[in-house]
Amino acid sequence: MIVYDKEYDVIVVGGGHAGCEAALAAARMGCETLLLTINLDAIALMSCNPAIGGLAKGHLVKEIDALGGEMAKNIDATGIQFRILNTKKGPAVRASRAQADKQQYRLRMKRVLEEQENLHLKQAEVTALVMDGETVVGVDTKAGVRHMAKTVILTTGTFMRGLIHIGLVHYSGGRAGDLPSVGLSDNLRELGFDVGRLKTGTPARLDSRTIDFGRLEAQYGDDQPIPFSFSTERILNKQVPCHIAYTNERSHDIIRSGLDRSPLYSGIIEGVGPRYCPSIEDKVVRFPEKDRHQTFIEPEGLDTVEVYPSGLSTSLPIDVQWKFYRSIAGLERVEIMRPAYAIEYDYVDPIQLHASLETKPARNLYHAGQINGTSGYEEAAAQGLLAGINAALRVQGREPLILGRNDAYIGVMIDDLVTMGSKEPYRMFTSRAEYRLLLREDNADLRLRERGYEIGLVRDEEYGIFLRKKEMIKEELQRLRQEKLIPSQVDDDFLEDFDLKGMQNALTYEQLLRRPDVTSSDLSRIDEKIMETPADVREQVEIQIKYQGYIDRQLEQVGRAKKLEHTKIPQDMQYMGLSGLSAEVQEKLHKFKPDTLGQASRIPGVTPAAITILSIALKSRCGQ
């Protein structure tokens, strides 16, 4: 084994969405960082849908941006359709989503990595970790080169022992067109990691020249695209539509006729698939009463004819795929450019992680992305960012950045993973966040910008803009509390429109804006100043006023929960034989090894009574 003549602070293994954020974070925080990936031309490649964001996922992207990550800036620069979802619902569940130019997204991210100071890129397959006792000190590559480092981050995606399935045909691959990673997961098993098997899939890529779009329903983006990044002023890219199509009974009959050759239903695939993003054959089998399923035909870029039929992933044989896709109205002549497939891959149960994403079996080793059992670009990128931050903080001798469930969706996701593990691909939802009214997309910068600045990821210029916004919000809230609507000085039409005729006492503008039927735009009829503030400030002011009661209630809940979250449990805590705890609870605590009482309280099967007993045991131990 040849030892490379340079020791790094951080080595990142994998160049997907998690790896990119991890490497950039560590390098921007001043650490000498090496990114190793099997194929340098596939950095930040969108292996599945060519889009960023969506329900709950948009929250993650905004939080990544607020902390100083790159994903939001990258989609703003390469997005070709932007939409805000759930606009008719409350602000807590509104979400941003954008179609990407797939190749431009990849190329821009690669360029950002290449131009980043302190960051080095090399093409190599990592086959094993180099250990010094229980501490990782480097990695070995297939080419026989050993790279030494103070910390290592694994972001292996679907590559560890990746196996691709198309019907009854299967072959090794990290994804279509790329080699798998062989050896690393066996090495992790030898080190005491609980390695499991998961499955995901992707639809075929279709030739848009063979689709009759005149028979499909066009879906356009928002007239005024709203950027993801708090640093992007406006979207300049050309915008294009998606198109909506539907399967039919004939489509479903074709699928049923091929199930005997489906790897999902013939027992060939062992890995557990994503419950919330099932293949089309899963949908047909599980929901036989549905006579059609919707698909969005999404463009893969401005300079390609390839399109992506969202929601139609499958691992059926290629001849069944031909018949199935051509059974859809408008797609009767469609040509498949790349077949759909399923892929199985190894992952490591995330209960073996601390909330910092450092592993429990190996010190200075961090895991991020699909190796932790998650699915989705956004979930991966968020974990990558936190792993990169915490690896850098470890090198610098500083305390890790731990985001709680009341701080960010990132905190909710990581806490779910480390307290419950993952037996199926994990996907973020707004329903997972119990404090979702506090964790909105619109206030991600107010929640996290300061933390990003403190750790060294948010630039001075961006932080200055944030501080000015924060001050403007404060000043506008104060002004609206003082300014008053005096009935005798207001046009009768305004009073009549908002059922205020006959009102005797004056109302502050804040009280007026708190009413559900009054918006900032309505208030501007009597208060011209409100429209002089920037739109993002105006939006923030209106949300804070309208939802203040609910927000205060959630803040009280957070306050009550903080005591548990801040009570740390020593790593050498002995649970087996602890008086008062059932054998089942003892085994769960011994297996999960929670870092705090808060984490322990969320382990399935650990009761409130057990937490009380554990709390008393901790106090007794401290008293000793």
XYZ file of C-alpha atoms in Angstrom:
624
model
C 0.000 0.000 0.000
C 1.427 3.369 -1.073
C 0.922 6.130 1.526
C 0.156 9.502 -0.070
C 2.571 12.203 1.054
C -0.065 14.554 2.499
C -2.285 14.229 5.565
C -5.687 15.917 5.332
C -7.928 17.334 8.013
C -11.048 15.861 6.416
C -11.559 13.152 3.785
C -15.007 12.946 2.165
C -15.853 9.667 0.407
C -18.451 10.159 -2.333
C -19.303 13.059 -4.646
C -23.099 13.058 -4.483
C -25.251 15.712 -2.854
C -24.119 14.801 0.666
C -20.464 14.653 -0.329
C -20.544 18.031 -2.069
C -22.003 19.836 0.954
C -19.681 18.013 3.369
C -16.543 18.837 1.379
C -17.489 22.478 0.799
C -18.384 23.021 4.461
C -15.120 21.560 5.758
C -12.993 23.450 3.221
C -14.785 26.767 3.782
C -14.188 26.385 7.506
C -10.453 26.284 6.802
C -9.765 22.536 6.807
C -7.540 20.844 4.228
C -10.134 18.608 2.619
C -9.955 15.745 0.122
C -13.014 14.495 -1.788
C -12.648 10.996 -3.233
C -15.262 9.728 -5.678
C -15.511 6.862 -8.166
C -16.302 9.202 -11.077
C -15.386 12.902 -11.054
C -17.716 13.491 -14.018
C -20.701 12.395 -11.916
C -20.304 14.922 -9.083
C -23.760 16.138 -7.919
C -25.429 14.038 -10.612
C -29.194 13.814 -10.244
C -29.573 10.045 -10.368
C -33.354 10.208 -10.140
C -35.737 13.152 -10.630
C -34.262 16.382 -12.050
C -35.699 18.586 -9.299
C -34.869 20.133 -5.941
C -37.310 20.841 -3.116
C -40.914 19.862 -2.567
C -42.988 19.327 0.565
C -40.662 19.448 3.619
C -37.676 19.007 1.299
C -37.863 22.703 0.414
C -37.518 23.465 4.123
C -34.280 21.469 4.203
C -32.859 23.369 1.217
C -33.667 26.728 2.835
C -31.987 25.575 6.055
C -28.921 24.391 4.162
C -28.714 27.857 2.623
C -29.214 29.655 5.939
C -26.273 27.716 7.413
C -24.032 28.541 4.452
C -24.473 25.491 2.210
C -24.532 25.477 -1.595
C -27.622 23.545 -2.777
C -30.014 26.528 -2.873
C -27.572 28.697 -4.813
C -26.972 25.843 -7.249
C -30.650 25.299 -8.068
C -31.256 29.057 -8.350
C -28.502 29.230 -10.970
C -29.700 26.188 -12.946
C -33.457 25.891 -12.327
C -35.833 25.897 -15.297
C -39.182 25.915 -13.468
C -39.953 27.257 -9.978
C -43.165 26.713 -8.049
C -44.397 27.352 -4.512
C -46.543 24.402 -3.381
C -49.490 24.561 -0.949
C -50.016 28.293 -1.470
C -53.636 27.984 -0.285
C -52.527 26.491 3.021
C -50.758 28.018 6.021
C -47.133 29.166 5.918
C -45.874 26.150 7.903
C -46.581 23.715 5.056
C -45.830 25.881 2.022
C -42.868 24.575 0.099
C -40.572 25.559 -2.758
C -39.784 23.233 -5.660
C -37.771 23.707 -8.838
C -36.989 21.674 -11.926
C -33.272 21.666 -12.688
C -31.292 21.579 -15.872
C -29.708 18.300 -14.840
C -26.374 18.747 -16.617
C -25.990 22.408 -15.713
C -26.697 21.580 -12.073
C -23.924 18.980 -12.074
C -21.438 21.152 -13.976
C -21.944 24.229 -11.821
C -21.527 22.269 -8.586
C -18.366 20.633 -9.915
C -16.977 24.047 -10.822
C -17.766 25.384 -7.325
C -15.897 22.440 -5.805
C -12.930 22.837 -8.140
C -12.598 26.545 -7.340
C -12.955 26.137 -3.579
C -9.812 26.917 -1.589
C -8.560 24.071 0.677
C -10.496 21.464 -1.338
C -8.831 18.747 -3.438
C -10.673 16.334 -5.763
C -9.441 12.873 -6.740
C -11.042 9.987 -8.610
C -10.689 6.790 -6.577
C -12.724 3.960 -5.071
C -12.370 3.631 -1.303
C -12.321 -0.004 -0.166
C -11.486 0.225 3.545
C -10.974 2.521 6.511
C -7.590 2.788 8.222
C -7.992 2.494 11.990
C -5.828 3.261 15.007
C -7.662 1.391 17.742
C -11.226 2.756 17.649
C -10.268 5.927 15.781
C -10.310 6.307 11.996
C -7.077 7.797 10.616
C -7.450 7.385 6.856
C -8.788 5.366 3.922
C -7.427 2.790 1.477
C -8.305 2.862 -2.232
C -8.670 0.159 -4.843
C -5.606 1.526 -6.644
C -3.442 0.742 -3.611
C -3.097 4.293 -2.262
C -3.612 5.134 1.409
C -4.769 8.667 2.275
C -4.366 9.756 5.906
C -6.715 12.191 7.652
C -7.848 13.421 11.050
C -11.512 12.793 10.185
C -13.400 10.836 7.505
C -16.953 11.308 6.183
C -18.677 8.476 4.290
C -21.335 9.605 1.787
C -21.612 6.458 -0.312
C -25.116 6.881 -1.755
C -26.369 3.724 -3.488
C -22.867 2.540 -4.363
C -21.966 0.060 -1.588
C -22.483 -3.359 -3.217
C -24.955 -1.728 -5.602
C -26.990 -4.202 -7.660
C -29.179 -3.026 -10.559
C -32.354 -4.928 -11.530
C -34.267 -4.767 -14.834
C -36.747 -7.612 -14.812
C -34.923 -10.861 -14.082
C -31.639 -9.374 -15.344
C -29.358 -7.936 -12.694
C -25.792 -6.642 -12.623
C -23.480 -4.714 -10.315
C -23.516 -0.921 -10.449
C -23.634 2.137 -8.193
C -26.260 3.507 -10.578
C -26.792 3.048 -14.325
C -23.449 3.692 -16.034
C -21.328 3.738 -12.857
C -19.309 1.069 -11.060
C -20.317 -0.087 -7.571
C -18.225 0.245 -4.407
C -16.973 -3.195 -3.373
C -15.296 -4.001 -0.084
C -16.167 -0.968 2.031
C -19.399 -2.357 3.510
C -17.635 -5.626 4.421
C -14.979 -3.560 6.170
C -17.688 -1.666 8.088
C -19.213 -4.974 9.225
C -15.818 -6.087 10.504
C -15.611 -2.854 12.524
C -18.904 -3.627 14.279
C -21.382 -1.679 12.171
C -24.903 -3.016 11.591
C -25.025 -3.110 7.775
C -28.398 -3.659 6.090
C -29.874 -3.669 2.607
C -32.271 -1.151 1.010
C -33.767 -0.653 -2.420
C -34.819 2.298 -4.535
C -35.712 2.815 -8.167
C -36.065 5.279 -11.012
C -38.278 5.614 -14.111
C -37.177 5.325 -17.712
C -35.890 8.416 -19.501
C -38.039 9.114 -22.551
C -37.395 10.822 -25.894
C -39.565 13.955 -25.918
C -39.540 13.995 -29.742
C -41.732 10.862 -29.633
C -44.355 12.328 -27.253
C -47.536 14.100 -28.423
C -47.550 16.975 -25.926
C -50.702 18.373 -27.536
C -52.609 15.576 -25.800
C -51.096 16.323 -22.398
C -51.911 19.044 -19.881
C -49.200 21.690 -19.582
C -48.133 22.774 -16.102
C -46.263 26.068 -15.866
C -44.216 27.455 -13.025
C -44.941 30.628 -11.055
C -45.076 33.882 -13.050
C -42.533 35.421 -10.676
C -40.077 32.651 -9.690
C -39.045 32.906 -6.038
C -35.432 31.854 -5.370
C -34.418 29.222 -2.840
C -31.374 31.084 -1.552
C -31.699 34.073 0.750
C -28.736 35.505 -1.201
C -30.308 35.258 -4.699
C -32.045 38.443 -5.829
C -33.960 36.986 -8.784
C -34.129 34.029 -11.179
C -32.729 34.808 -14.636
C -32.950 31.415 -16.376
C -35.374 30.535 -19.140
C -38.445 28.792 -17.666
C -40.234 25.827 -19.284
C -43.394 23.808 -18.510
C -43.874 20.244 -17.329
C -46.771 18.147 -18.638
C -49.309 15.936 -16.860
C -50.286 12.478 -18.116
C -52.160 9.518 -16.611
C -51.950 5.749 -16.636
C -55.132 3.802 -17.437
C -56.690 0.356 -16.998
C -54.757 -0.990 -19.981
C -51.523 0.278 -18.407
C -52.361 -1.579 -15.206
C -53.219 -4.790 -17.056
C -49.837 -4.663 -18.795
C -48.106 -4.235 -15.417
C -50.015 -7.153 -13.873
C -49.108 -9.355 -16.836
C -45.401 -8.792 -16.125
C -45.377 -9.338 -12.363
C -44.118 -12.909 -12.733
C -40.902 -11.422 -14.168
C -40.703 -8.556 -11.692
C -37.728 -8.787 -9.294
C -39.953 -7.180 -6.653
C -42.537 -9.962 -6.779
C -40.355 -12.934 -7.655
C -38.219 -12.658 -4.502
C -35.010 -11.562 -6.234
C -34.861 -8.161 -4.495
C -34.094 -8.484 -0.784
C -33.799 -4.795 0.141
C -36.702 -2.791 1.589
C -38.026 -0.127 -0.763
C -39.334 3.400 -0.056
C -42.880 3.247 1.316
C -43.646 6.837 0.314
C -42.303 6.645 -3.224
C -43.408 3.217 -4.487
C -42.798 1.827 -7.957
C -45.708 1.852 -10.398
C -46.125 -1.934 -10.020
C -46.377 -1.424 -6.241
C -49.067 1.218 -6.759
C -51.077 -1.027 -9.075
C -50.888 -4.008 -6.696
C -51.518 -2.041 -3.488
C -54.290 0.189 -4.859
C -56.302 -2.015 -7.237
C -59.340 0.257 -6.881
C -57.543 3.176 -8.610
C -58.171 3.292 -12.345
C -55.344 5.745 -13.065
C -52.155 7.247 -11.614
C -50.759 10.696 -12.408
C -47.325 11.391 -13.815
C -45.506 14.661 -14.441
C -43.399 14.589 -17.604
C -40.424 16.673 -16.463
C -37.752 18.083 -18.803
C -34.199 17.061 -17.885
C -32.726 20.275 -19.282
C -32.846 22.972 -21.931
C -30.322 21.254 -24.223
C -31.597 17.677 -24.197
C -34.635 15.802 -25.510
C -34.715 13.475 -22.487
C -37.669 13.778 -20.123
C -38.420 12.145 -16.773
C -41.879 10.591 -16.095
C -42.193 11.291 -12.369
C -43.990 8.625 -10.345
C -43.483 5.841 -12.885
C -40.389 4.118 -11.507
C -40.296 0.392 -12.201
C -38.033 -2.647 -12.382
C -40.208 -4.564 -14.855
C -38.548 -6.242 -17.870
C -37.693 -3.931 -20.756
C -40.345 -5.412 -23.093
C -43.032 -4.756 -20.461
C -41.671 -1.228 -20.033
C -42.104 -0.581 -23.760
C -45.740 -1.699 -23.672
C -46.508 0.083 -20.396
C -45.140 3.528 -21.278
C -46.759 3.354 -24.741
C -50.170 2.604 -23.190
C -50.366 6.159 -21.820
C -52.314 8.698 -23.895
C -49.855 10.930 -25.757
C -47.029 8.406 -25.348
C -48.216 5.806 -27.883
C -45.039 6.208 -29.974
C -42.633 6.989 -27.161
C -39.054 5.726 -27.304
C -37.150 4.787 -24.151
C -33.668 6.301 -24.095
C -32.657 4.802 -20.739
C -34.641 1.957 -19.152
C -36.131 2.144 -15.684
C -34.452 0.026 -13.018
C -34.345 -0.787 -9.320
C -31.139 -0.765 -7.311
C -30.232 -2.519 -4.069
C -27.430 -1.169 -1.889
C -25.913 -1.461 1.575
C -26.522 1.072 4.343
C -25.586 1.365 8.014
C -28.287 1.580 10.692
C -28.179 5.217 11.912
C -28.860 4.303 15.544
C -25.078 3.877 15.616
C -24.682 7.652 15.204
C -24.441 10.551 17.615
C -26.571 13.624 16.787
C -23.383 15.160 15.352
C -23.433 12.310 12.751
C -20.190 10.926 14.200
C -20.395 7.149 14.476
C -20.433 5.441 17.867
C -18.258 2.425 16.918
C -15.491 4.558 15.322
C -14.284 7.929 16.569
C -13.752 10.746 14.003
C -15.843 8.873 11.407
C -19.039 10.545 10.134
C -21.846 9.167 7.959
C -24.173 11.255 5.767
C -26.854 10.579 3.164
C -28.130 7.236 1.924
C -25.571 5.327 4.000
C -27.841 6.388 6.909
C -30.931 4.922 5.264
C -32.400 8.160 3.924
C -33.720 8.939 0.446
C -33.670 12.214 -1.476
C -31.102 14.764 -2.581
C -32.219 17.282 0.038
C -32.039 14.873 2.991
C -28.564 13.815 1.837
C -27.293 17.367 1.353
C -28.539 18.444 4.790
C -26.749 15.543 6.471
C -23.632 16.180 4.417
C -23.546 19.798 5.518
C -23.839 18.863 9.212
C -21.239 16.097 8.892
C -18.824 18.462 7.157
C -19.368 21.141 9.783
C -18.860 18.737 12.679
C -15.813 17.060 11.186
C -14.242 20.506 10.789
C -15.220 21.492 14.326
C -13.618 18.276 15.626
C -10.370 19.108 13.819
C -10.493 22.623 15.310
C -11.128 21.313 18.813
C -14.545 22.967 19.024
C -17.891 21.614 20.246
C -20.132 20.026 17.581
C -23.124 21.802 16.081
C -26.227 19.926 17.263
C -29.563 21.039 15.837
C -32.587 20.140 17.949
C -36.114 19.290 16.853
C -37.142 22.860 17.700
C -34.273 24.375 15.674
C -34.671 22.947 12.180
C -36.097 20.223 9.980
C -32.481 19.064 9.764
C -32.618 18.524 13.531
C -35.895 16.605 13.263
C -34.484 14.328 10.563
C -31.234 13.564 12.393
C -33.033 12.974 15.678
C -35.465 10.577 13.962
C -32.547 8.651 12.489
C -30.421 8.360 15.629
C -33.312 7.517 17.978
C -35.411 5.220 15.767
C -32.957 3.868 13.235
C -34.078 3.163 9.680
C -35.470 -0.111 8.366
C -36.771 1.520 5.168
C -35.669 4.567 3.158
C -36.400 7.653 5.283
C -38.065 10.670 3.710
C -38.756 14.048 5.321
C -42.375 15.207 5.799
C -43.834 18.294 7.481
C -45.840 15.933 9.713
C -42.595 14.667 11.288
C -41.948 18.116 12.814
C -44.009 18.712 15.967
C -42.917 22.374 16.010
C -43.563 22.986 12.320
C -45.181 26.382 12.877
C -41.803 27.553 14.203
C -39.824 25.765 11.448
C -41.164 27.454 8.335
C -39.359 27.963 5.034
C -39.722 31.728 5.270
C -37.873 32.060 8.606
C -35.024 29.583 8.014
C -32.542 32.476 7.939
C -33.896 33.942 11.188
C -33.467 30.525 12.832
C -30.061 29.516 11.485
C -28.135 32.384 9.835
C -26.348 33.384 13.034
C -25.188 29.811 13.634
C -23.868 29.609 10.088
C -21.946 32.846 10.660
C -20.556 31.729 14.034
C -19.063 28.532 12.593
C -17.558 30.406 9.646
C -19.758 29.376 6.693
C -21.831 32.517 6.140
C -19.835 35.332 4.540
C -19.686 38.814 6.103
C -21.619 40.354 3.215
C -24.465 37.832 3.499
C -24.551 38.222 7.257
C -24.747 41.999 6.945
C -27.772 41.696 4.643
C -29.386 39.337 7.147
C -28.823 41.752 10.051
C -30.431 44.598 8.075
C -33.445 42.399 7.310
C -33.752 41.412 10.960
C -33.641 45.061 12.033
C -36.261 46.058 9.444
C -38.615 43.351 10.740
C -38.178 44.610 14.292
C -38.773 48.246 13.290
C -41.849 47.439 11.194
C -43.417 45.361 13.968
C -42.855 48.252 16.373
C -44.357 50.774 13.939
C -47.499 48.668 13.367
C -48.014 48.415 17.140
C -47.969 52.204 17.410
C -49.801 53.361 14.274
C -53.584 53.431 14.679
C -56.684 53.293 12.532
C -58.976 56.120 13.619
C -62.469 55.581 12.116
C -63.178 59.264 11.506
C -60.003 59.586 9.425
C -60.532 56.543 7.181
C -62.511 56.175 3.973
C -65.965 54.629 4.567
C -65.364 52.078 1.795
C -62.462 50.575 3.740
C -64.521 50.365 6.935
C -67.393 48.723 5.067
C -65.184 46.239 3.201
C -63.781 44.913 6.481
C -66.938 45.174 8.591
C -65.571 48.017 10.720
C -68.457 50.518 10.362
C -69.726 51.762 13.695
C -66.394 51.011 15.392
C -65.933 53.375 18.346
C -62.338 52.737 19.440
C -59.158 53.039 17.442
C -57.328 49.883 16.329
C -53.593 49.568 15.952
C -52.403 48.406 12.540
C -51.054 45.311 14.290
C -54.546 44.458 15.603
C -55.984 45.047 12.150
C -53.395 42.863 10.433
C -54.041 40.083 12.953
C -57.485 39.606 11.422
C -57.519 36.650 8.965
C -59.304 38.674 6.268
C -56.781 41.558 6.250
C -53.478 41.275 4.373
C -50.561 43.667 3.986
C -51.951 44.611 0.601
C -55.308 45.470 2.175
C -53.623 47.501 4.887
C -51.742 49.500 2.253
C -55.058 51.227 1.379
C -54.683 53.233 4.586
C -50.965 52.732 5.275
C -48.715 53.469 2.307
C -45.568 52.896 4.348
C -46.136 49.143 4.631
C -45.453 48.695 0.911
C -42.128 50.545 1.227
C -40.612 47.581 3.076
C -39.085 44.695 1.063
C -41.462 41.824 0.244
C -39.611 39.280 2.432
C -39.747 41.649 5.412
C -43.440 42.329 4.809
C -44.174 38.597 4.603
C -42.301 37.910 7.833
C -44.070 40.715 9.687
C -47.506 39.547 8.572
C -46.856 35.896 9.538
C -45.473 36.833 12.949
C -48.502 39.001 13.694
C -51.183 36.609 12.417
C -49.774 33.486 14.069
C -48.332 35.020 17.249
C -50.664 33.110 19.574
C -49.838 29.744 18.006
C -46.134 30.573 17.899
C -46.108 31.501 21.599
C -47.834 28.207 22.425
C -45.209 26.196 20.559
C -42.418 28.168 22.228
C -43.878 27.155 25.604
C -43.807 23.499 24.486
C -40.175 23.901 23.443
C -39.326 25.394 26.834
C -40.855 22.435 28.663
C -38.947 19.938 26.524
C -35.543 21.627 26.828
C -34.712 20.105 30.209
C -34.790 16.598 28.728
C -32.820 17.672 25.645
C -30.020 19.203 27.705
C -29.656 16.308 30.181
C -26.729 14.291 28.849
C -26.297 10.562 29.451
C -22.703 9.315 29.936
C -21.529 6.959 27.196
C -20.573 4.329 29.799
C -24.051 4.321 31.368
C -25.033 0.764 32.353
C -28.689 0.051 31.568
C -28.743 -3.718 32.049
C -29.931 -4.485 35.546
C -31.063 -0.898 36.251
C -33.740 -1.245 38.920
C -37.278 -0.332 37.830
C -36.710 -0.689 34.093
C -38.293 -3.594 32.250
C -35.995 -6.016 30.443
C -37.329 -4.699 27.095
C -36.515 -1.072 27.945
C -33.069 -2.055 29.259
C -32.298 -3.827 25.969
C -33.514 -0.874 23.867
C -31.428 1.654 25.820
C -28.389 -0.633 25.691
C -28.776 -1.014 21.913
C -29.471 2.660 21.079
C -27.112 4.245 23.660
C -28.886 7.657 23.598
C -26.823 10.790 24.162
C -29.537 12.689 26.088
C -32.738 12.046 28.021
C -34.591 13.700 25.151
C -33.258 11.123 22.694
C -34.086 8.315 25.129
C -37.676 9.567 25.438
C -38.215 9.180 21.682
C -36.936 5.614 21.375
C -39.971 3.448 20.525
C -41.065 1.479 23.579
C -39.302 3.681 26.158
C -42.141 4.951 28.377
C -42.387 8.242 30.335
C -42.122 6.165 33.531
C -38.848 4.699 32.259
C -37.519 8.216 31.578
C -38.351 9.218 35.155
C -36.453 6.199 36.495
C -33.514 6.959 34.197
C -33.518 10.614 35.310
C -33.364 9.555 38.980
C -30.529 7.138 38.185
C -28.577 9.938 36.492
C -29.051 12.265 39.481
C -27.905 9.495 41.808
C -24.843 8.879 39.646
C -23.959 12.602 39.620
C -24.385 12.690 43.398
C -21.755 9.986 43.704
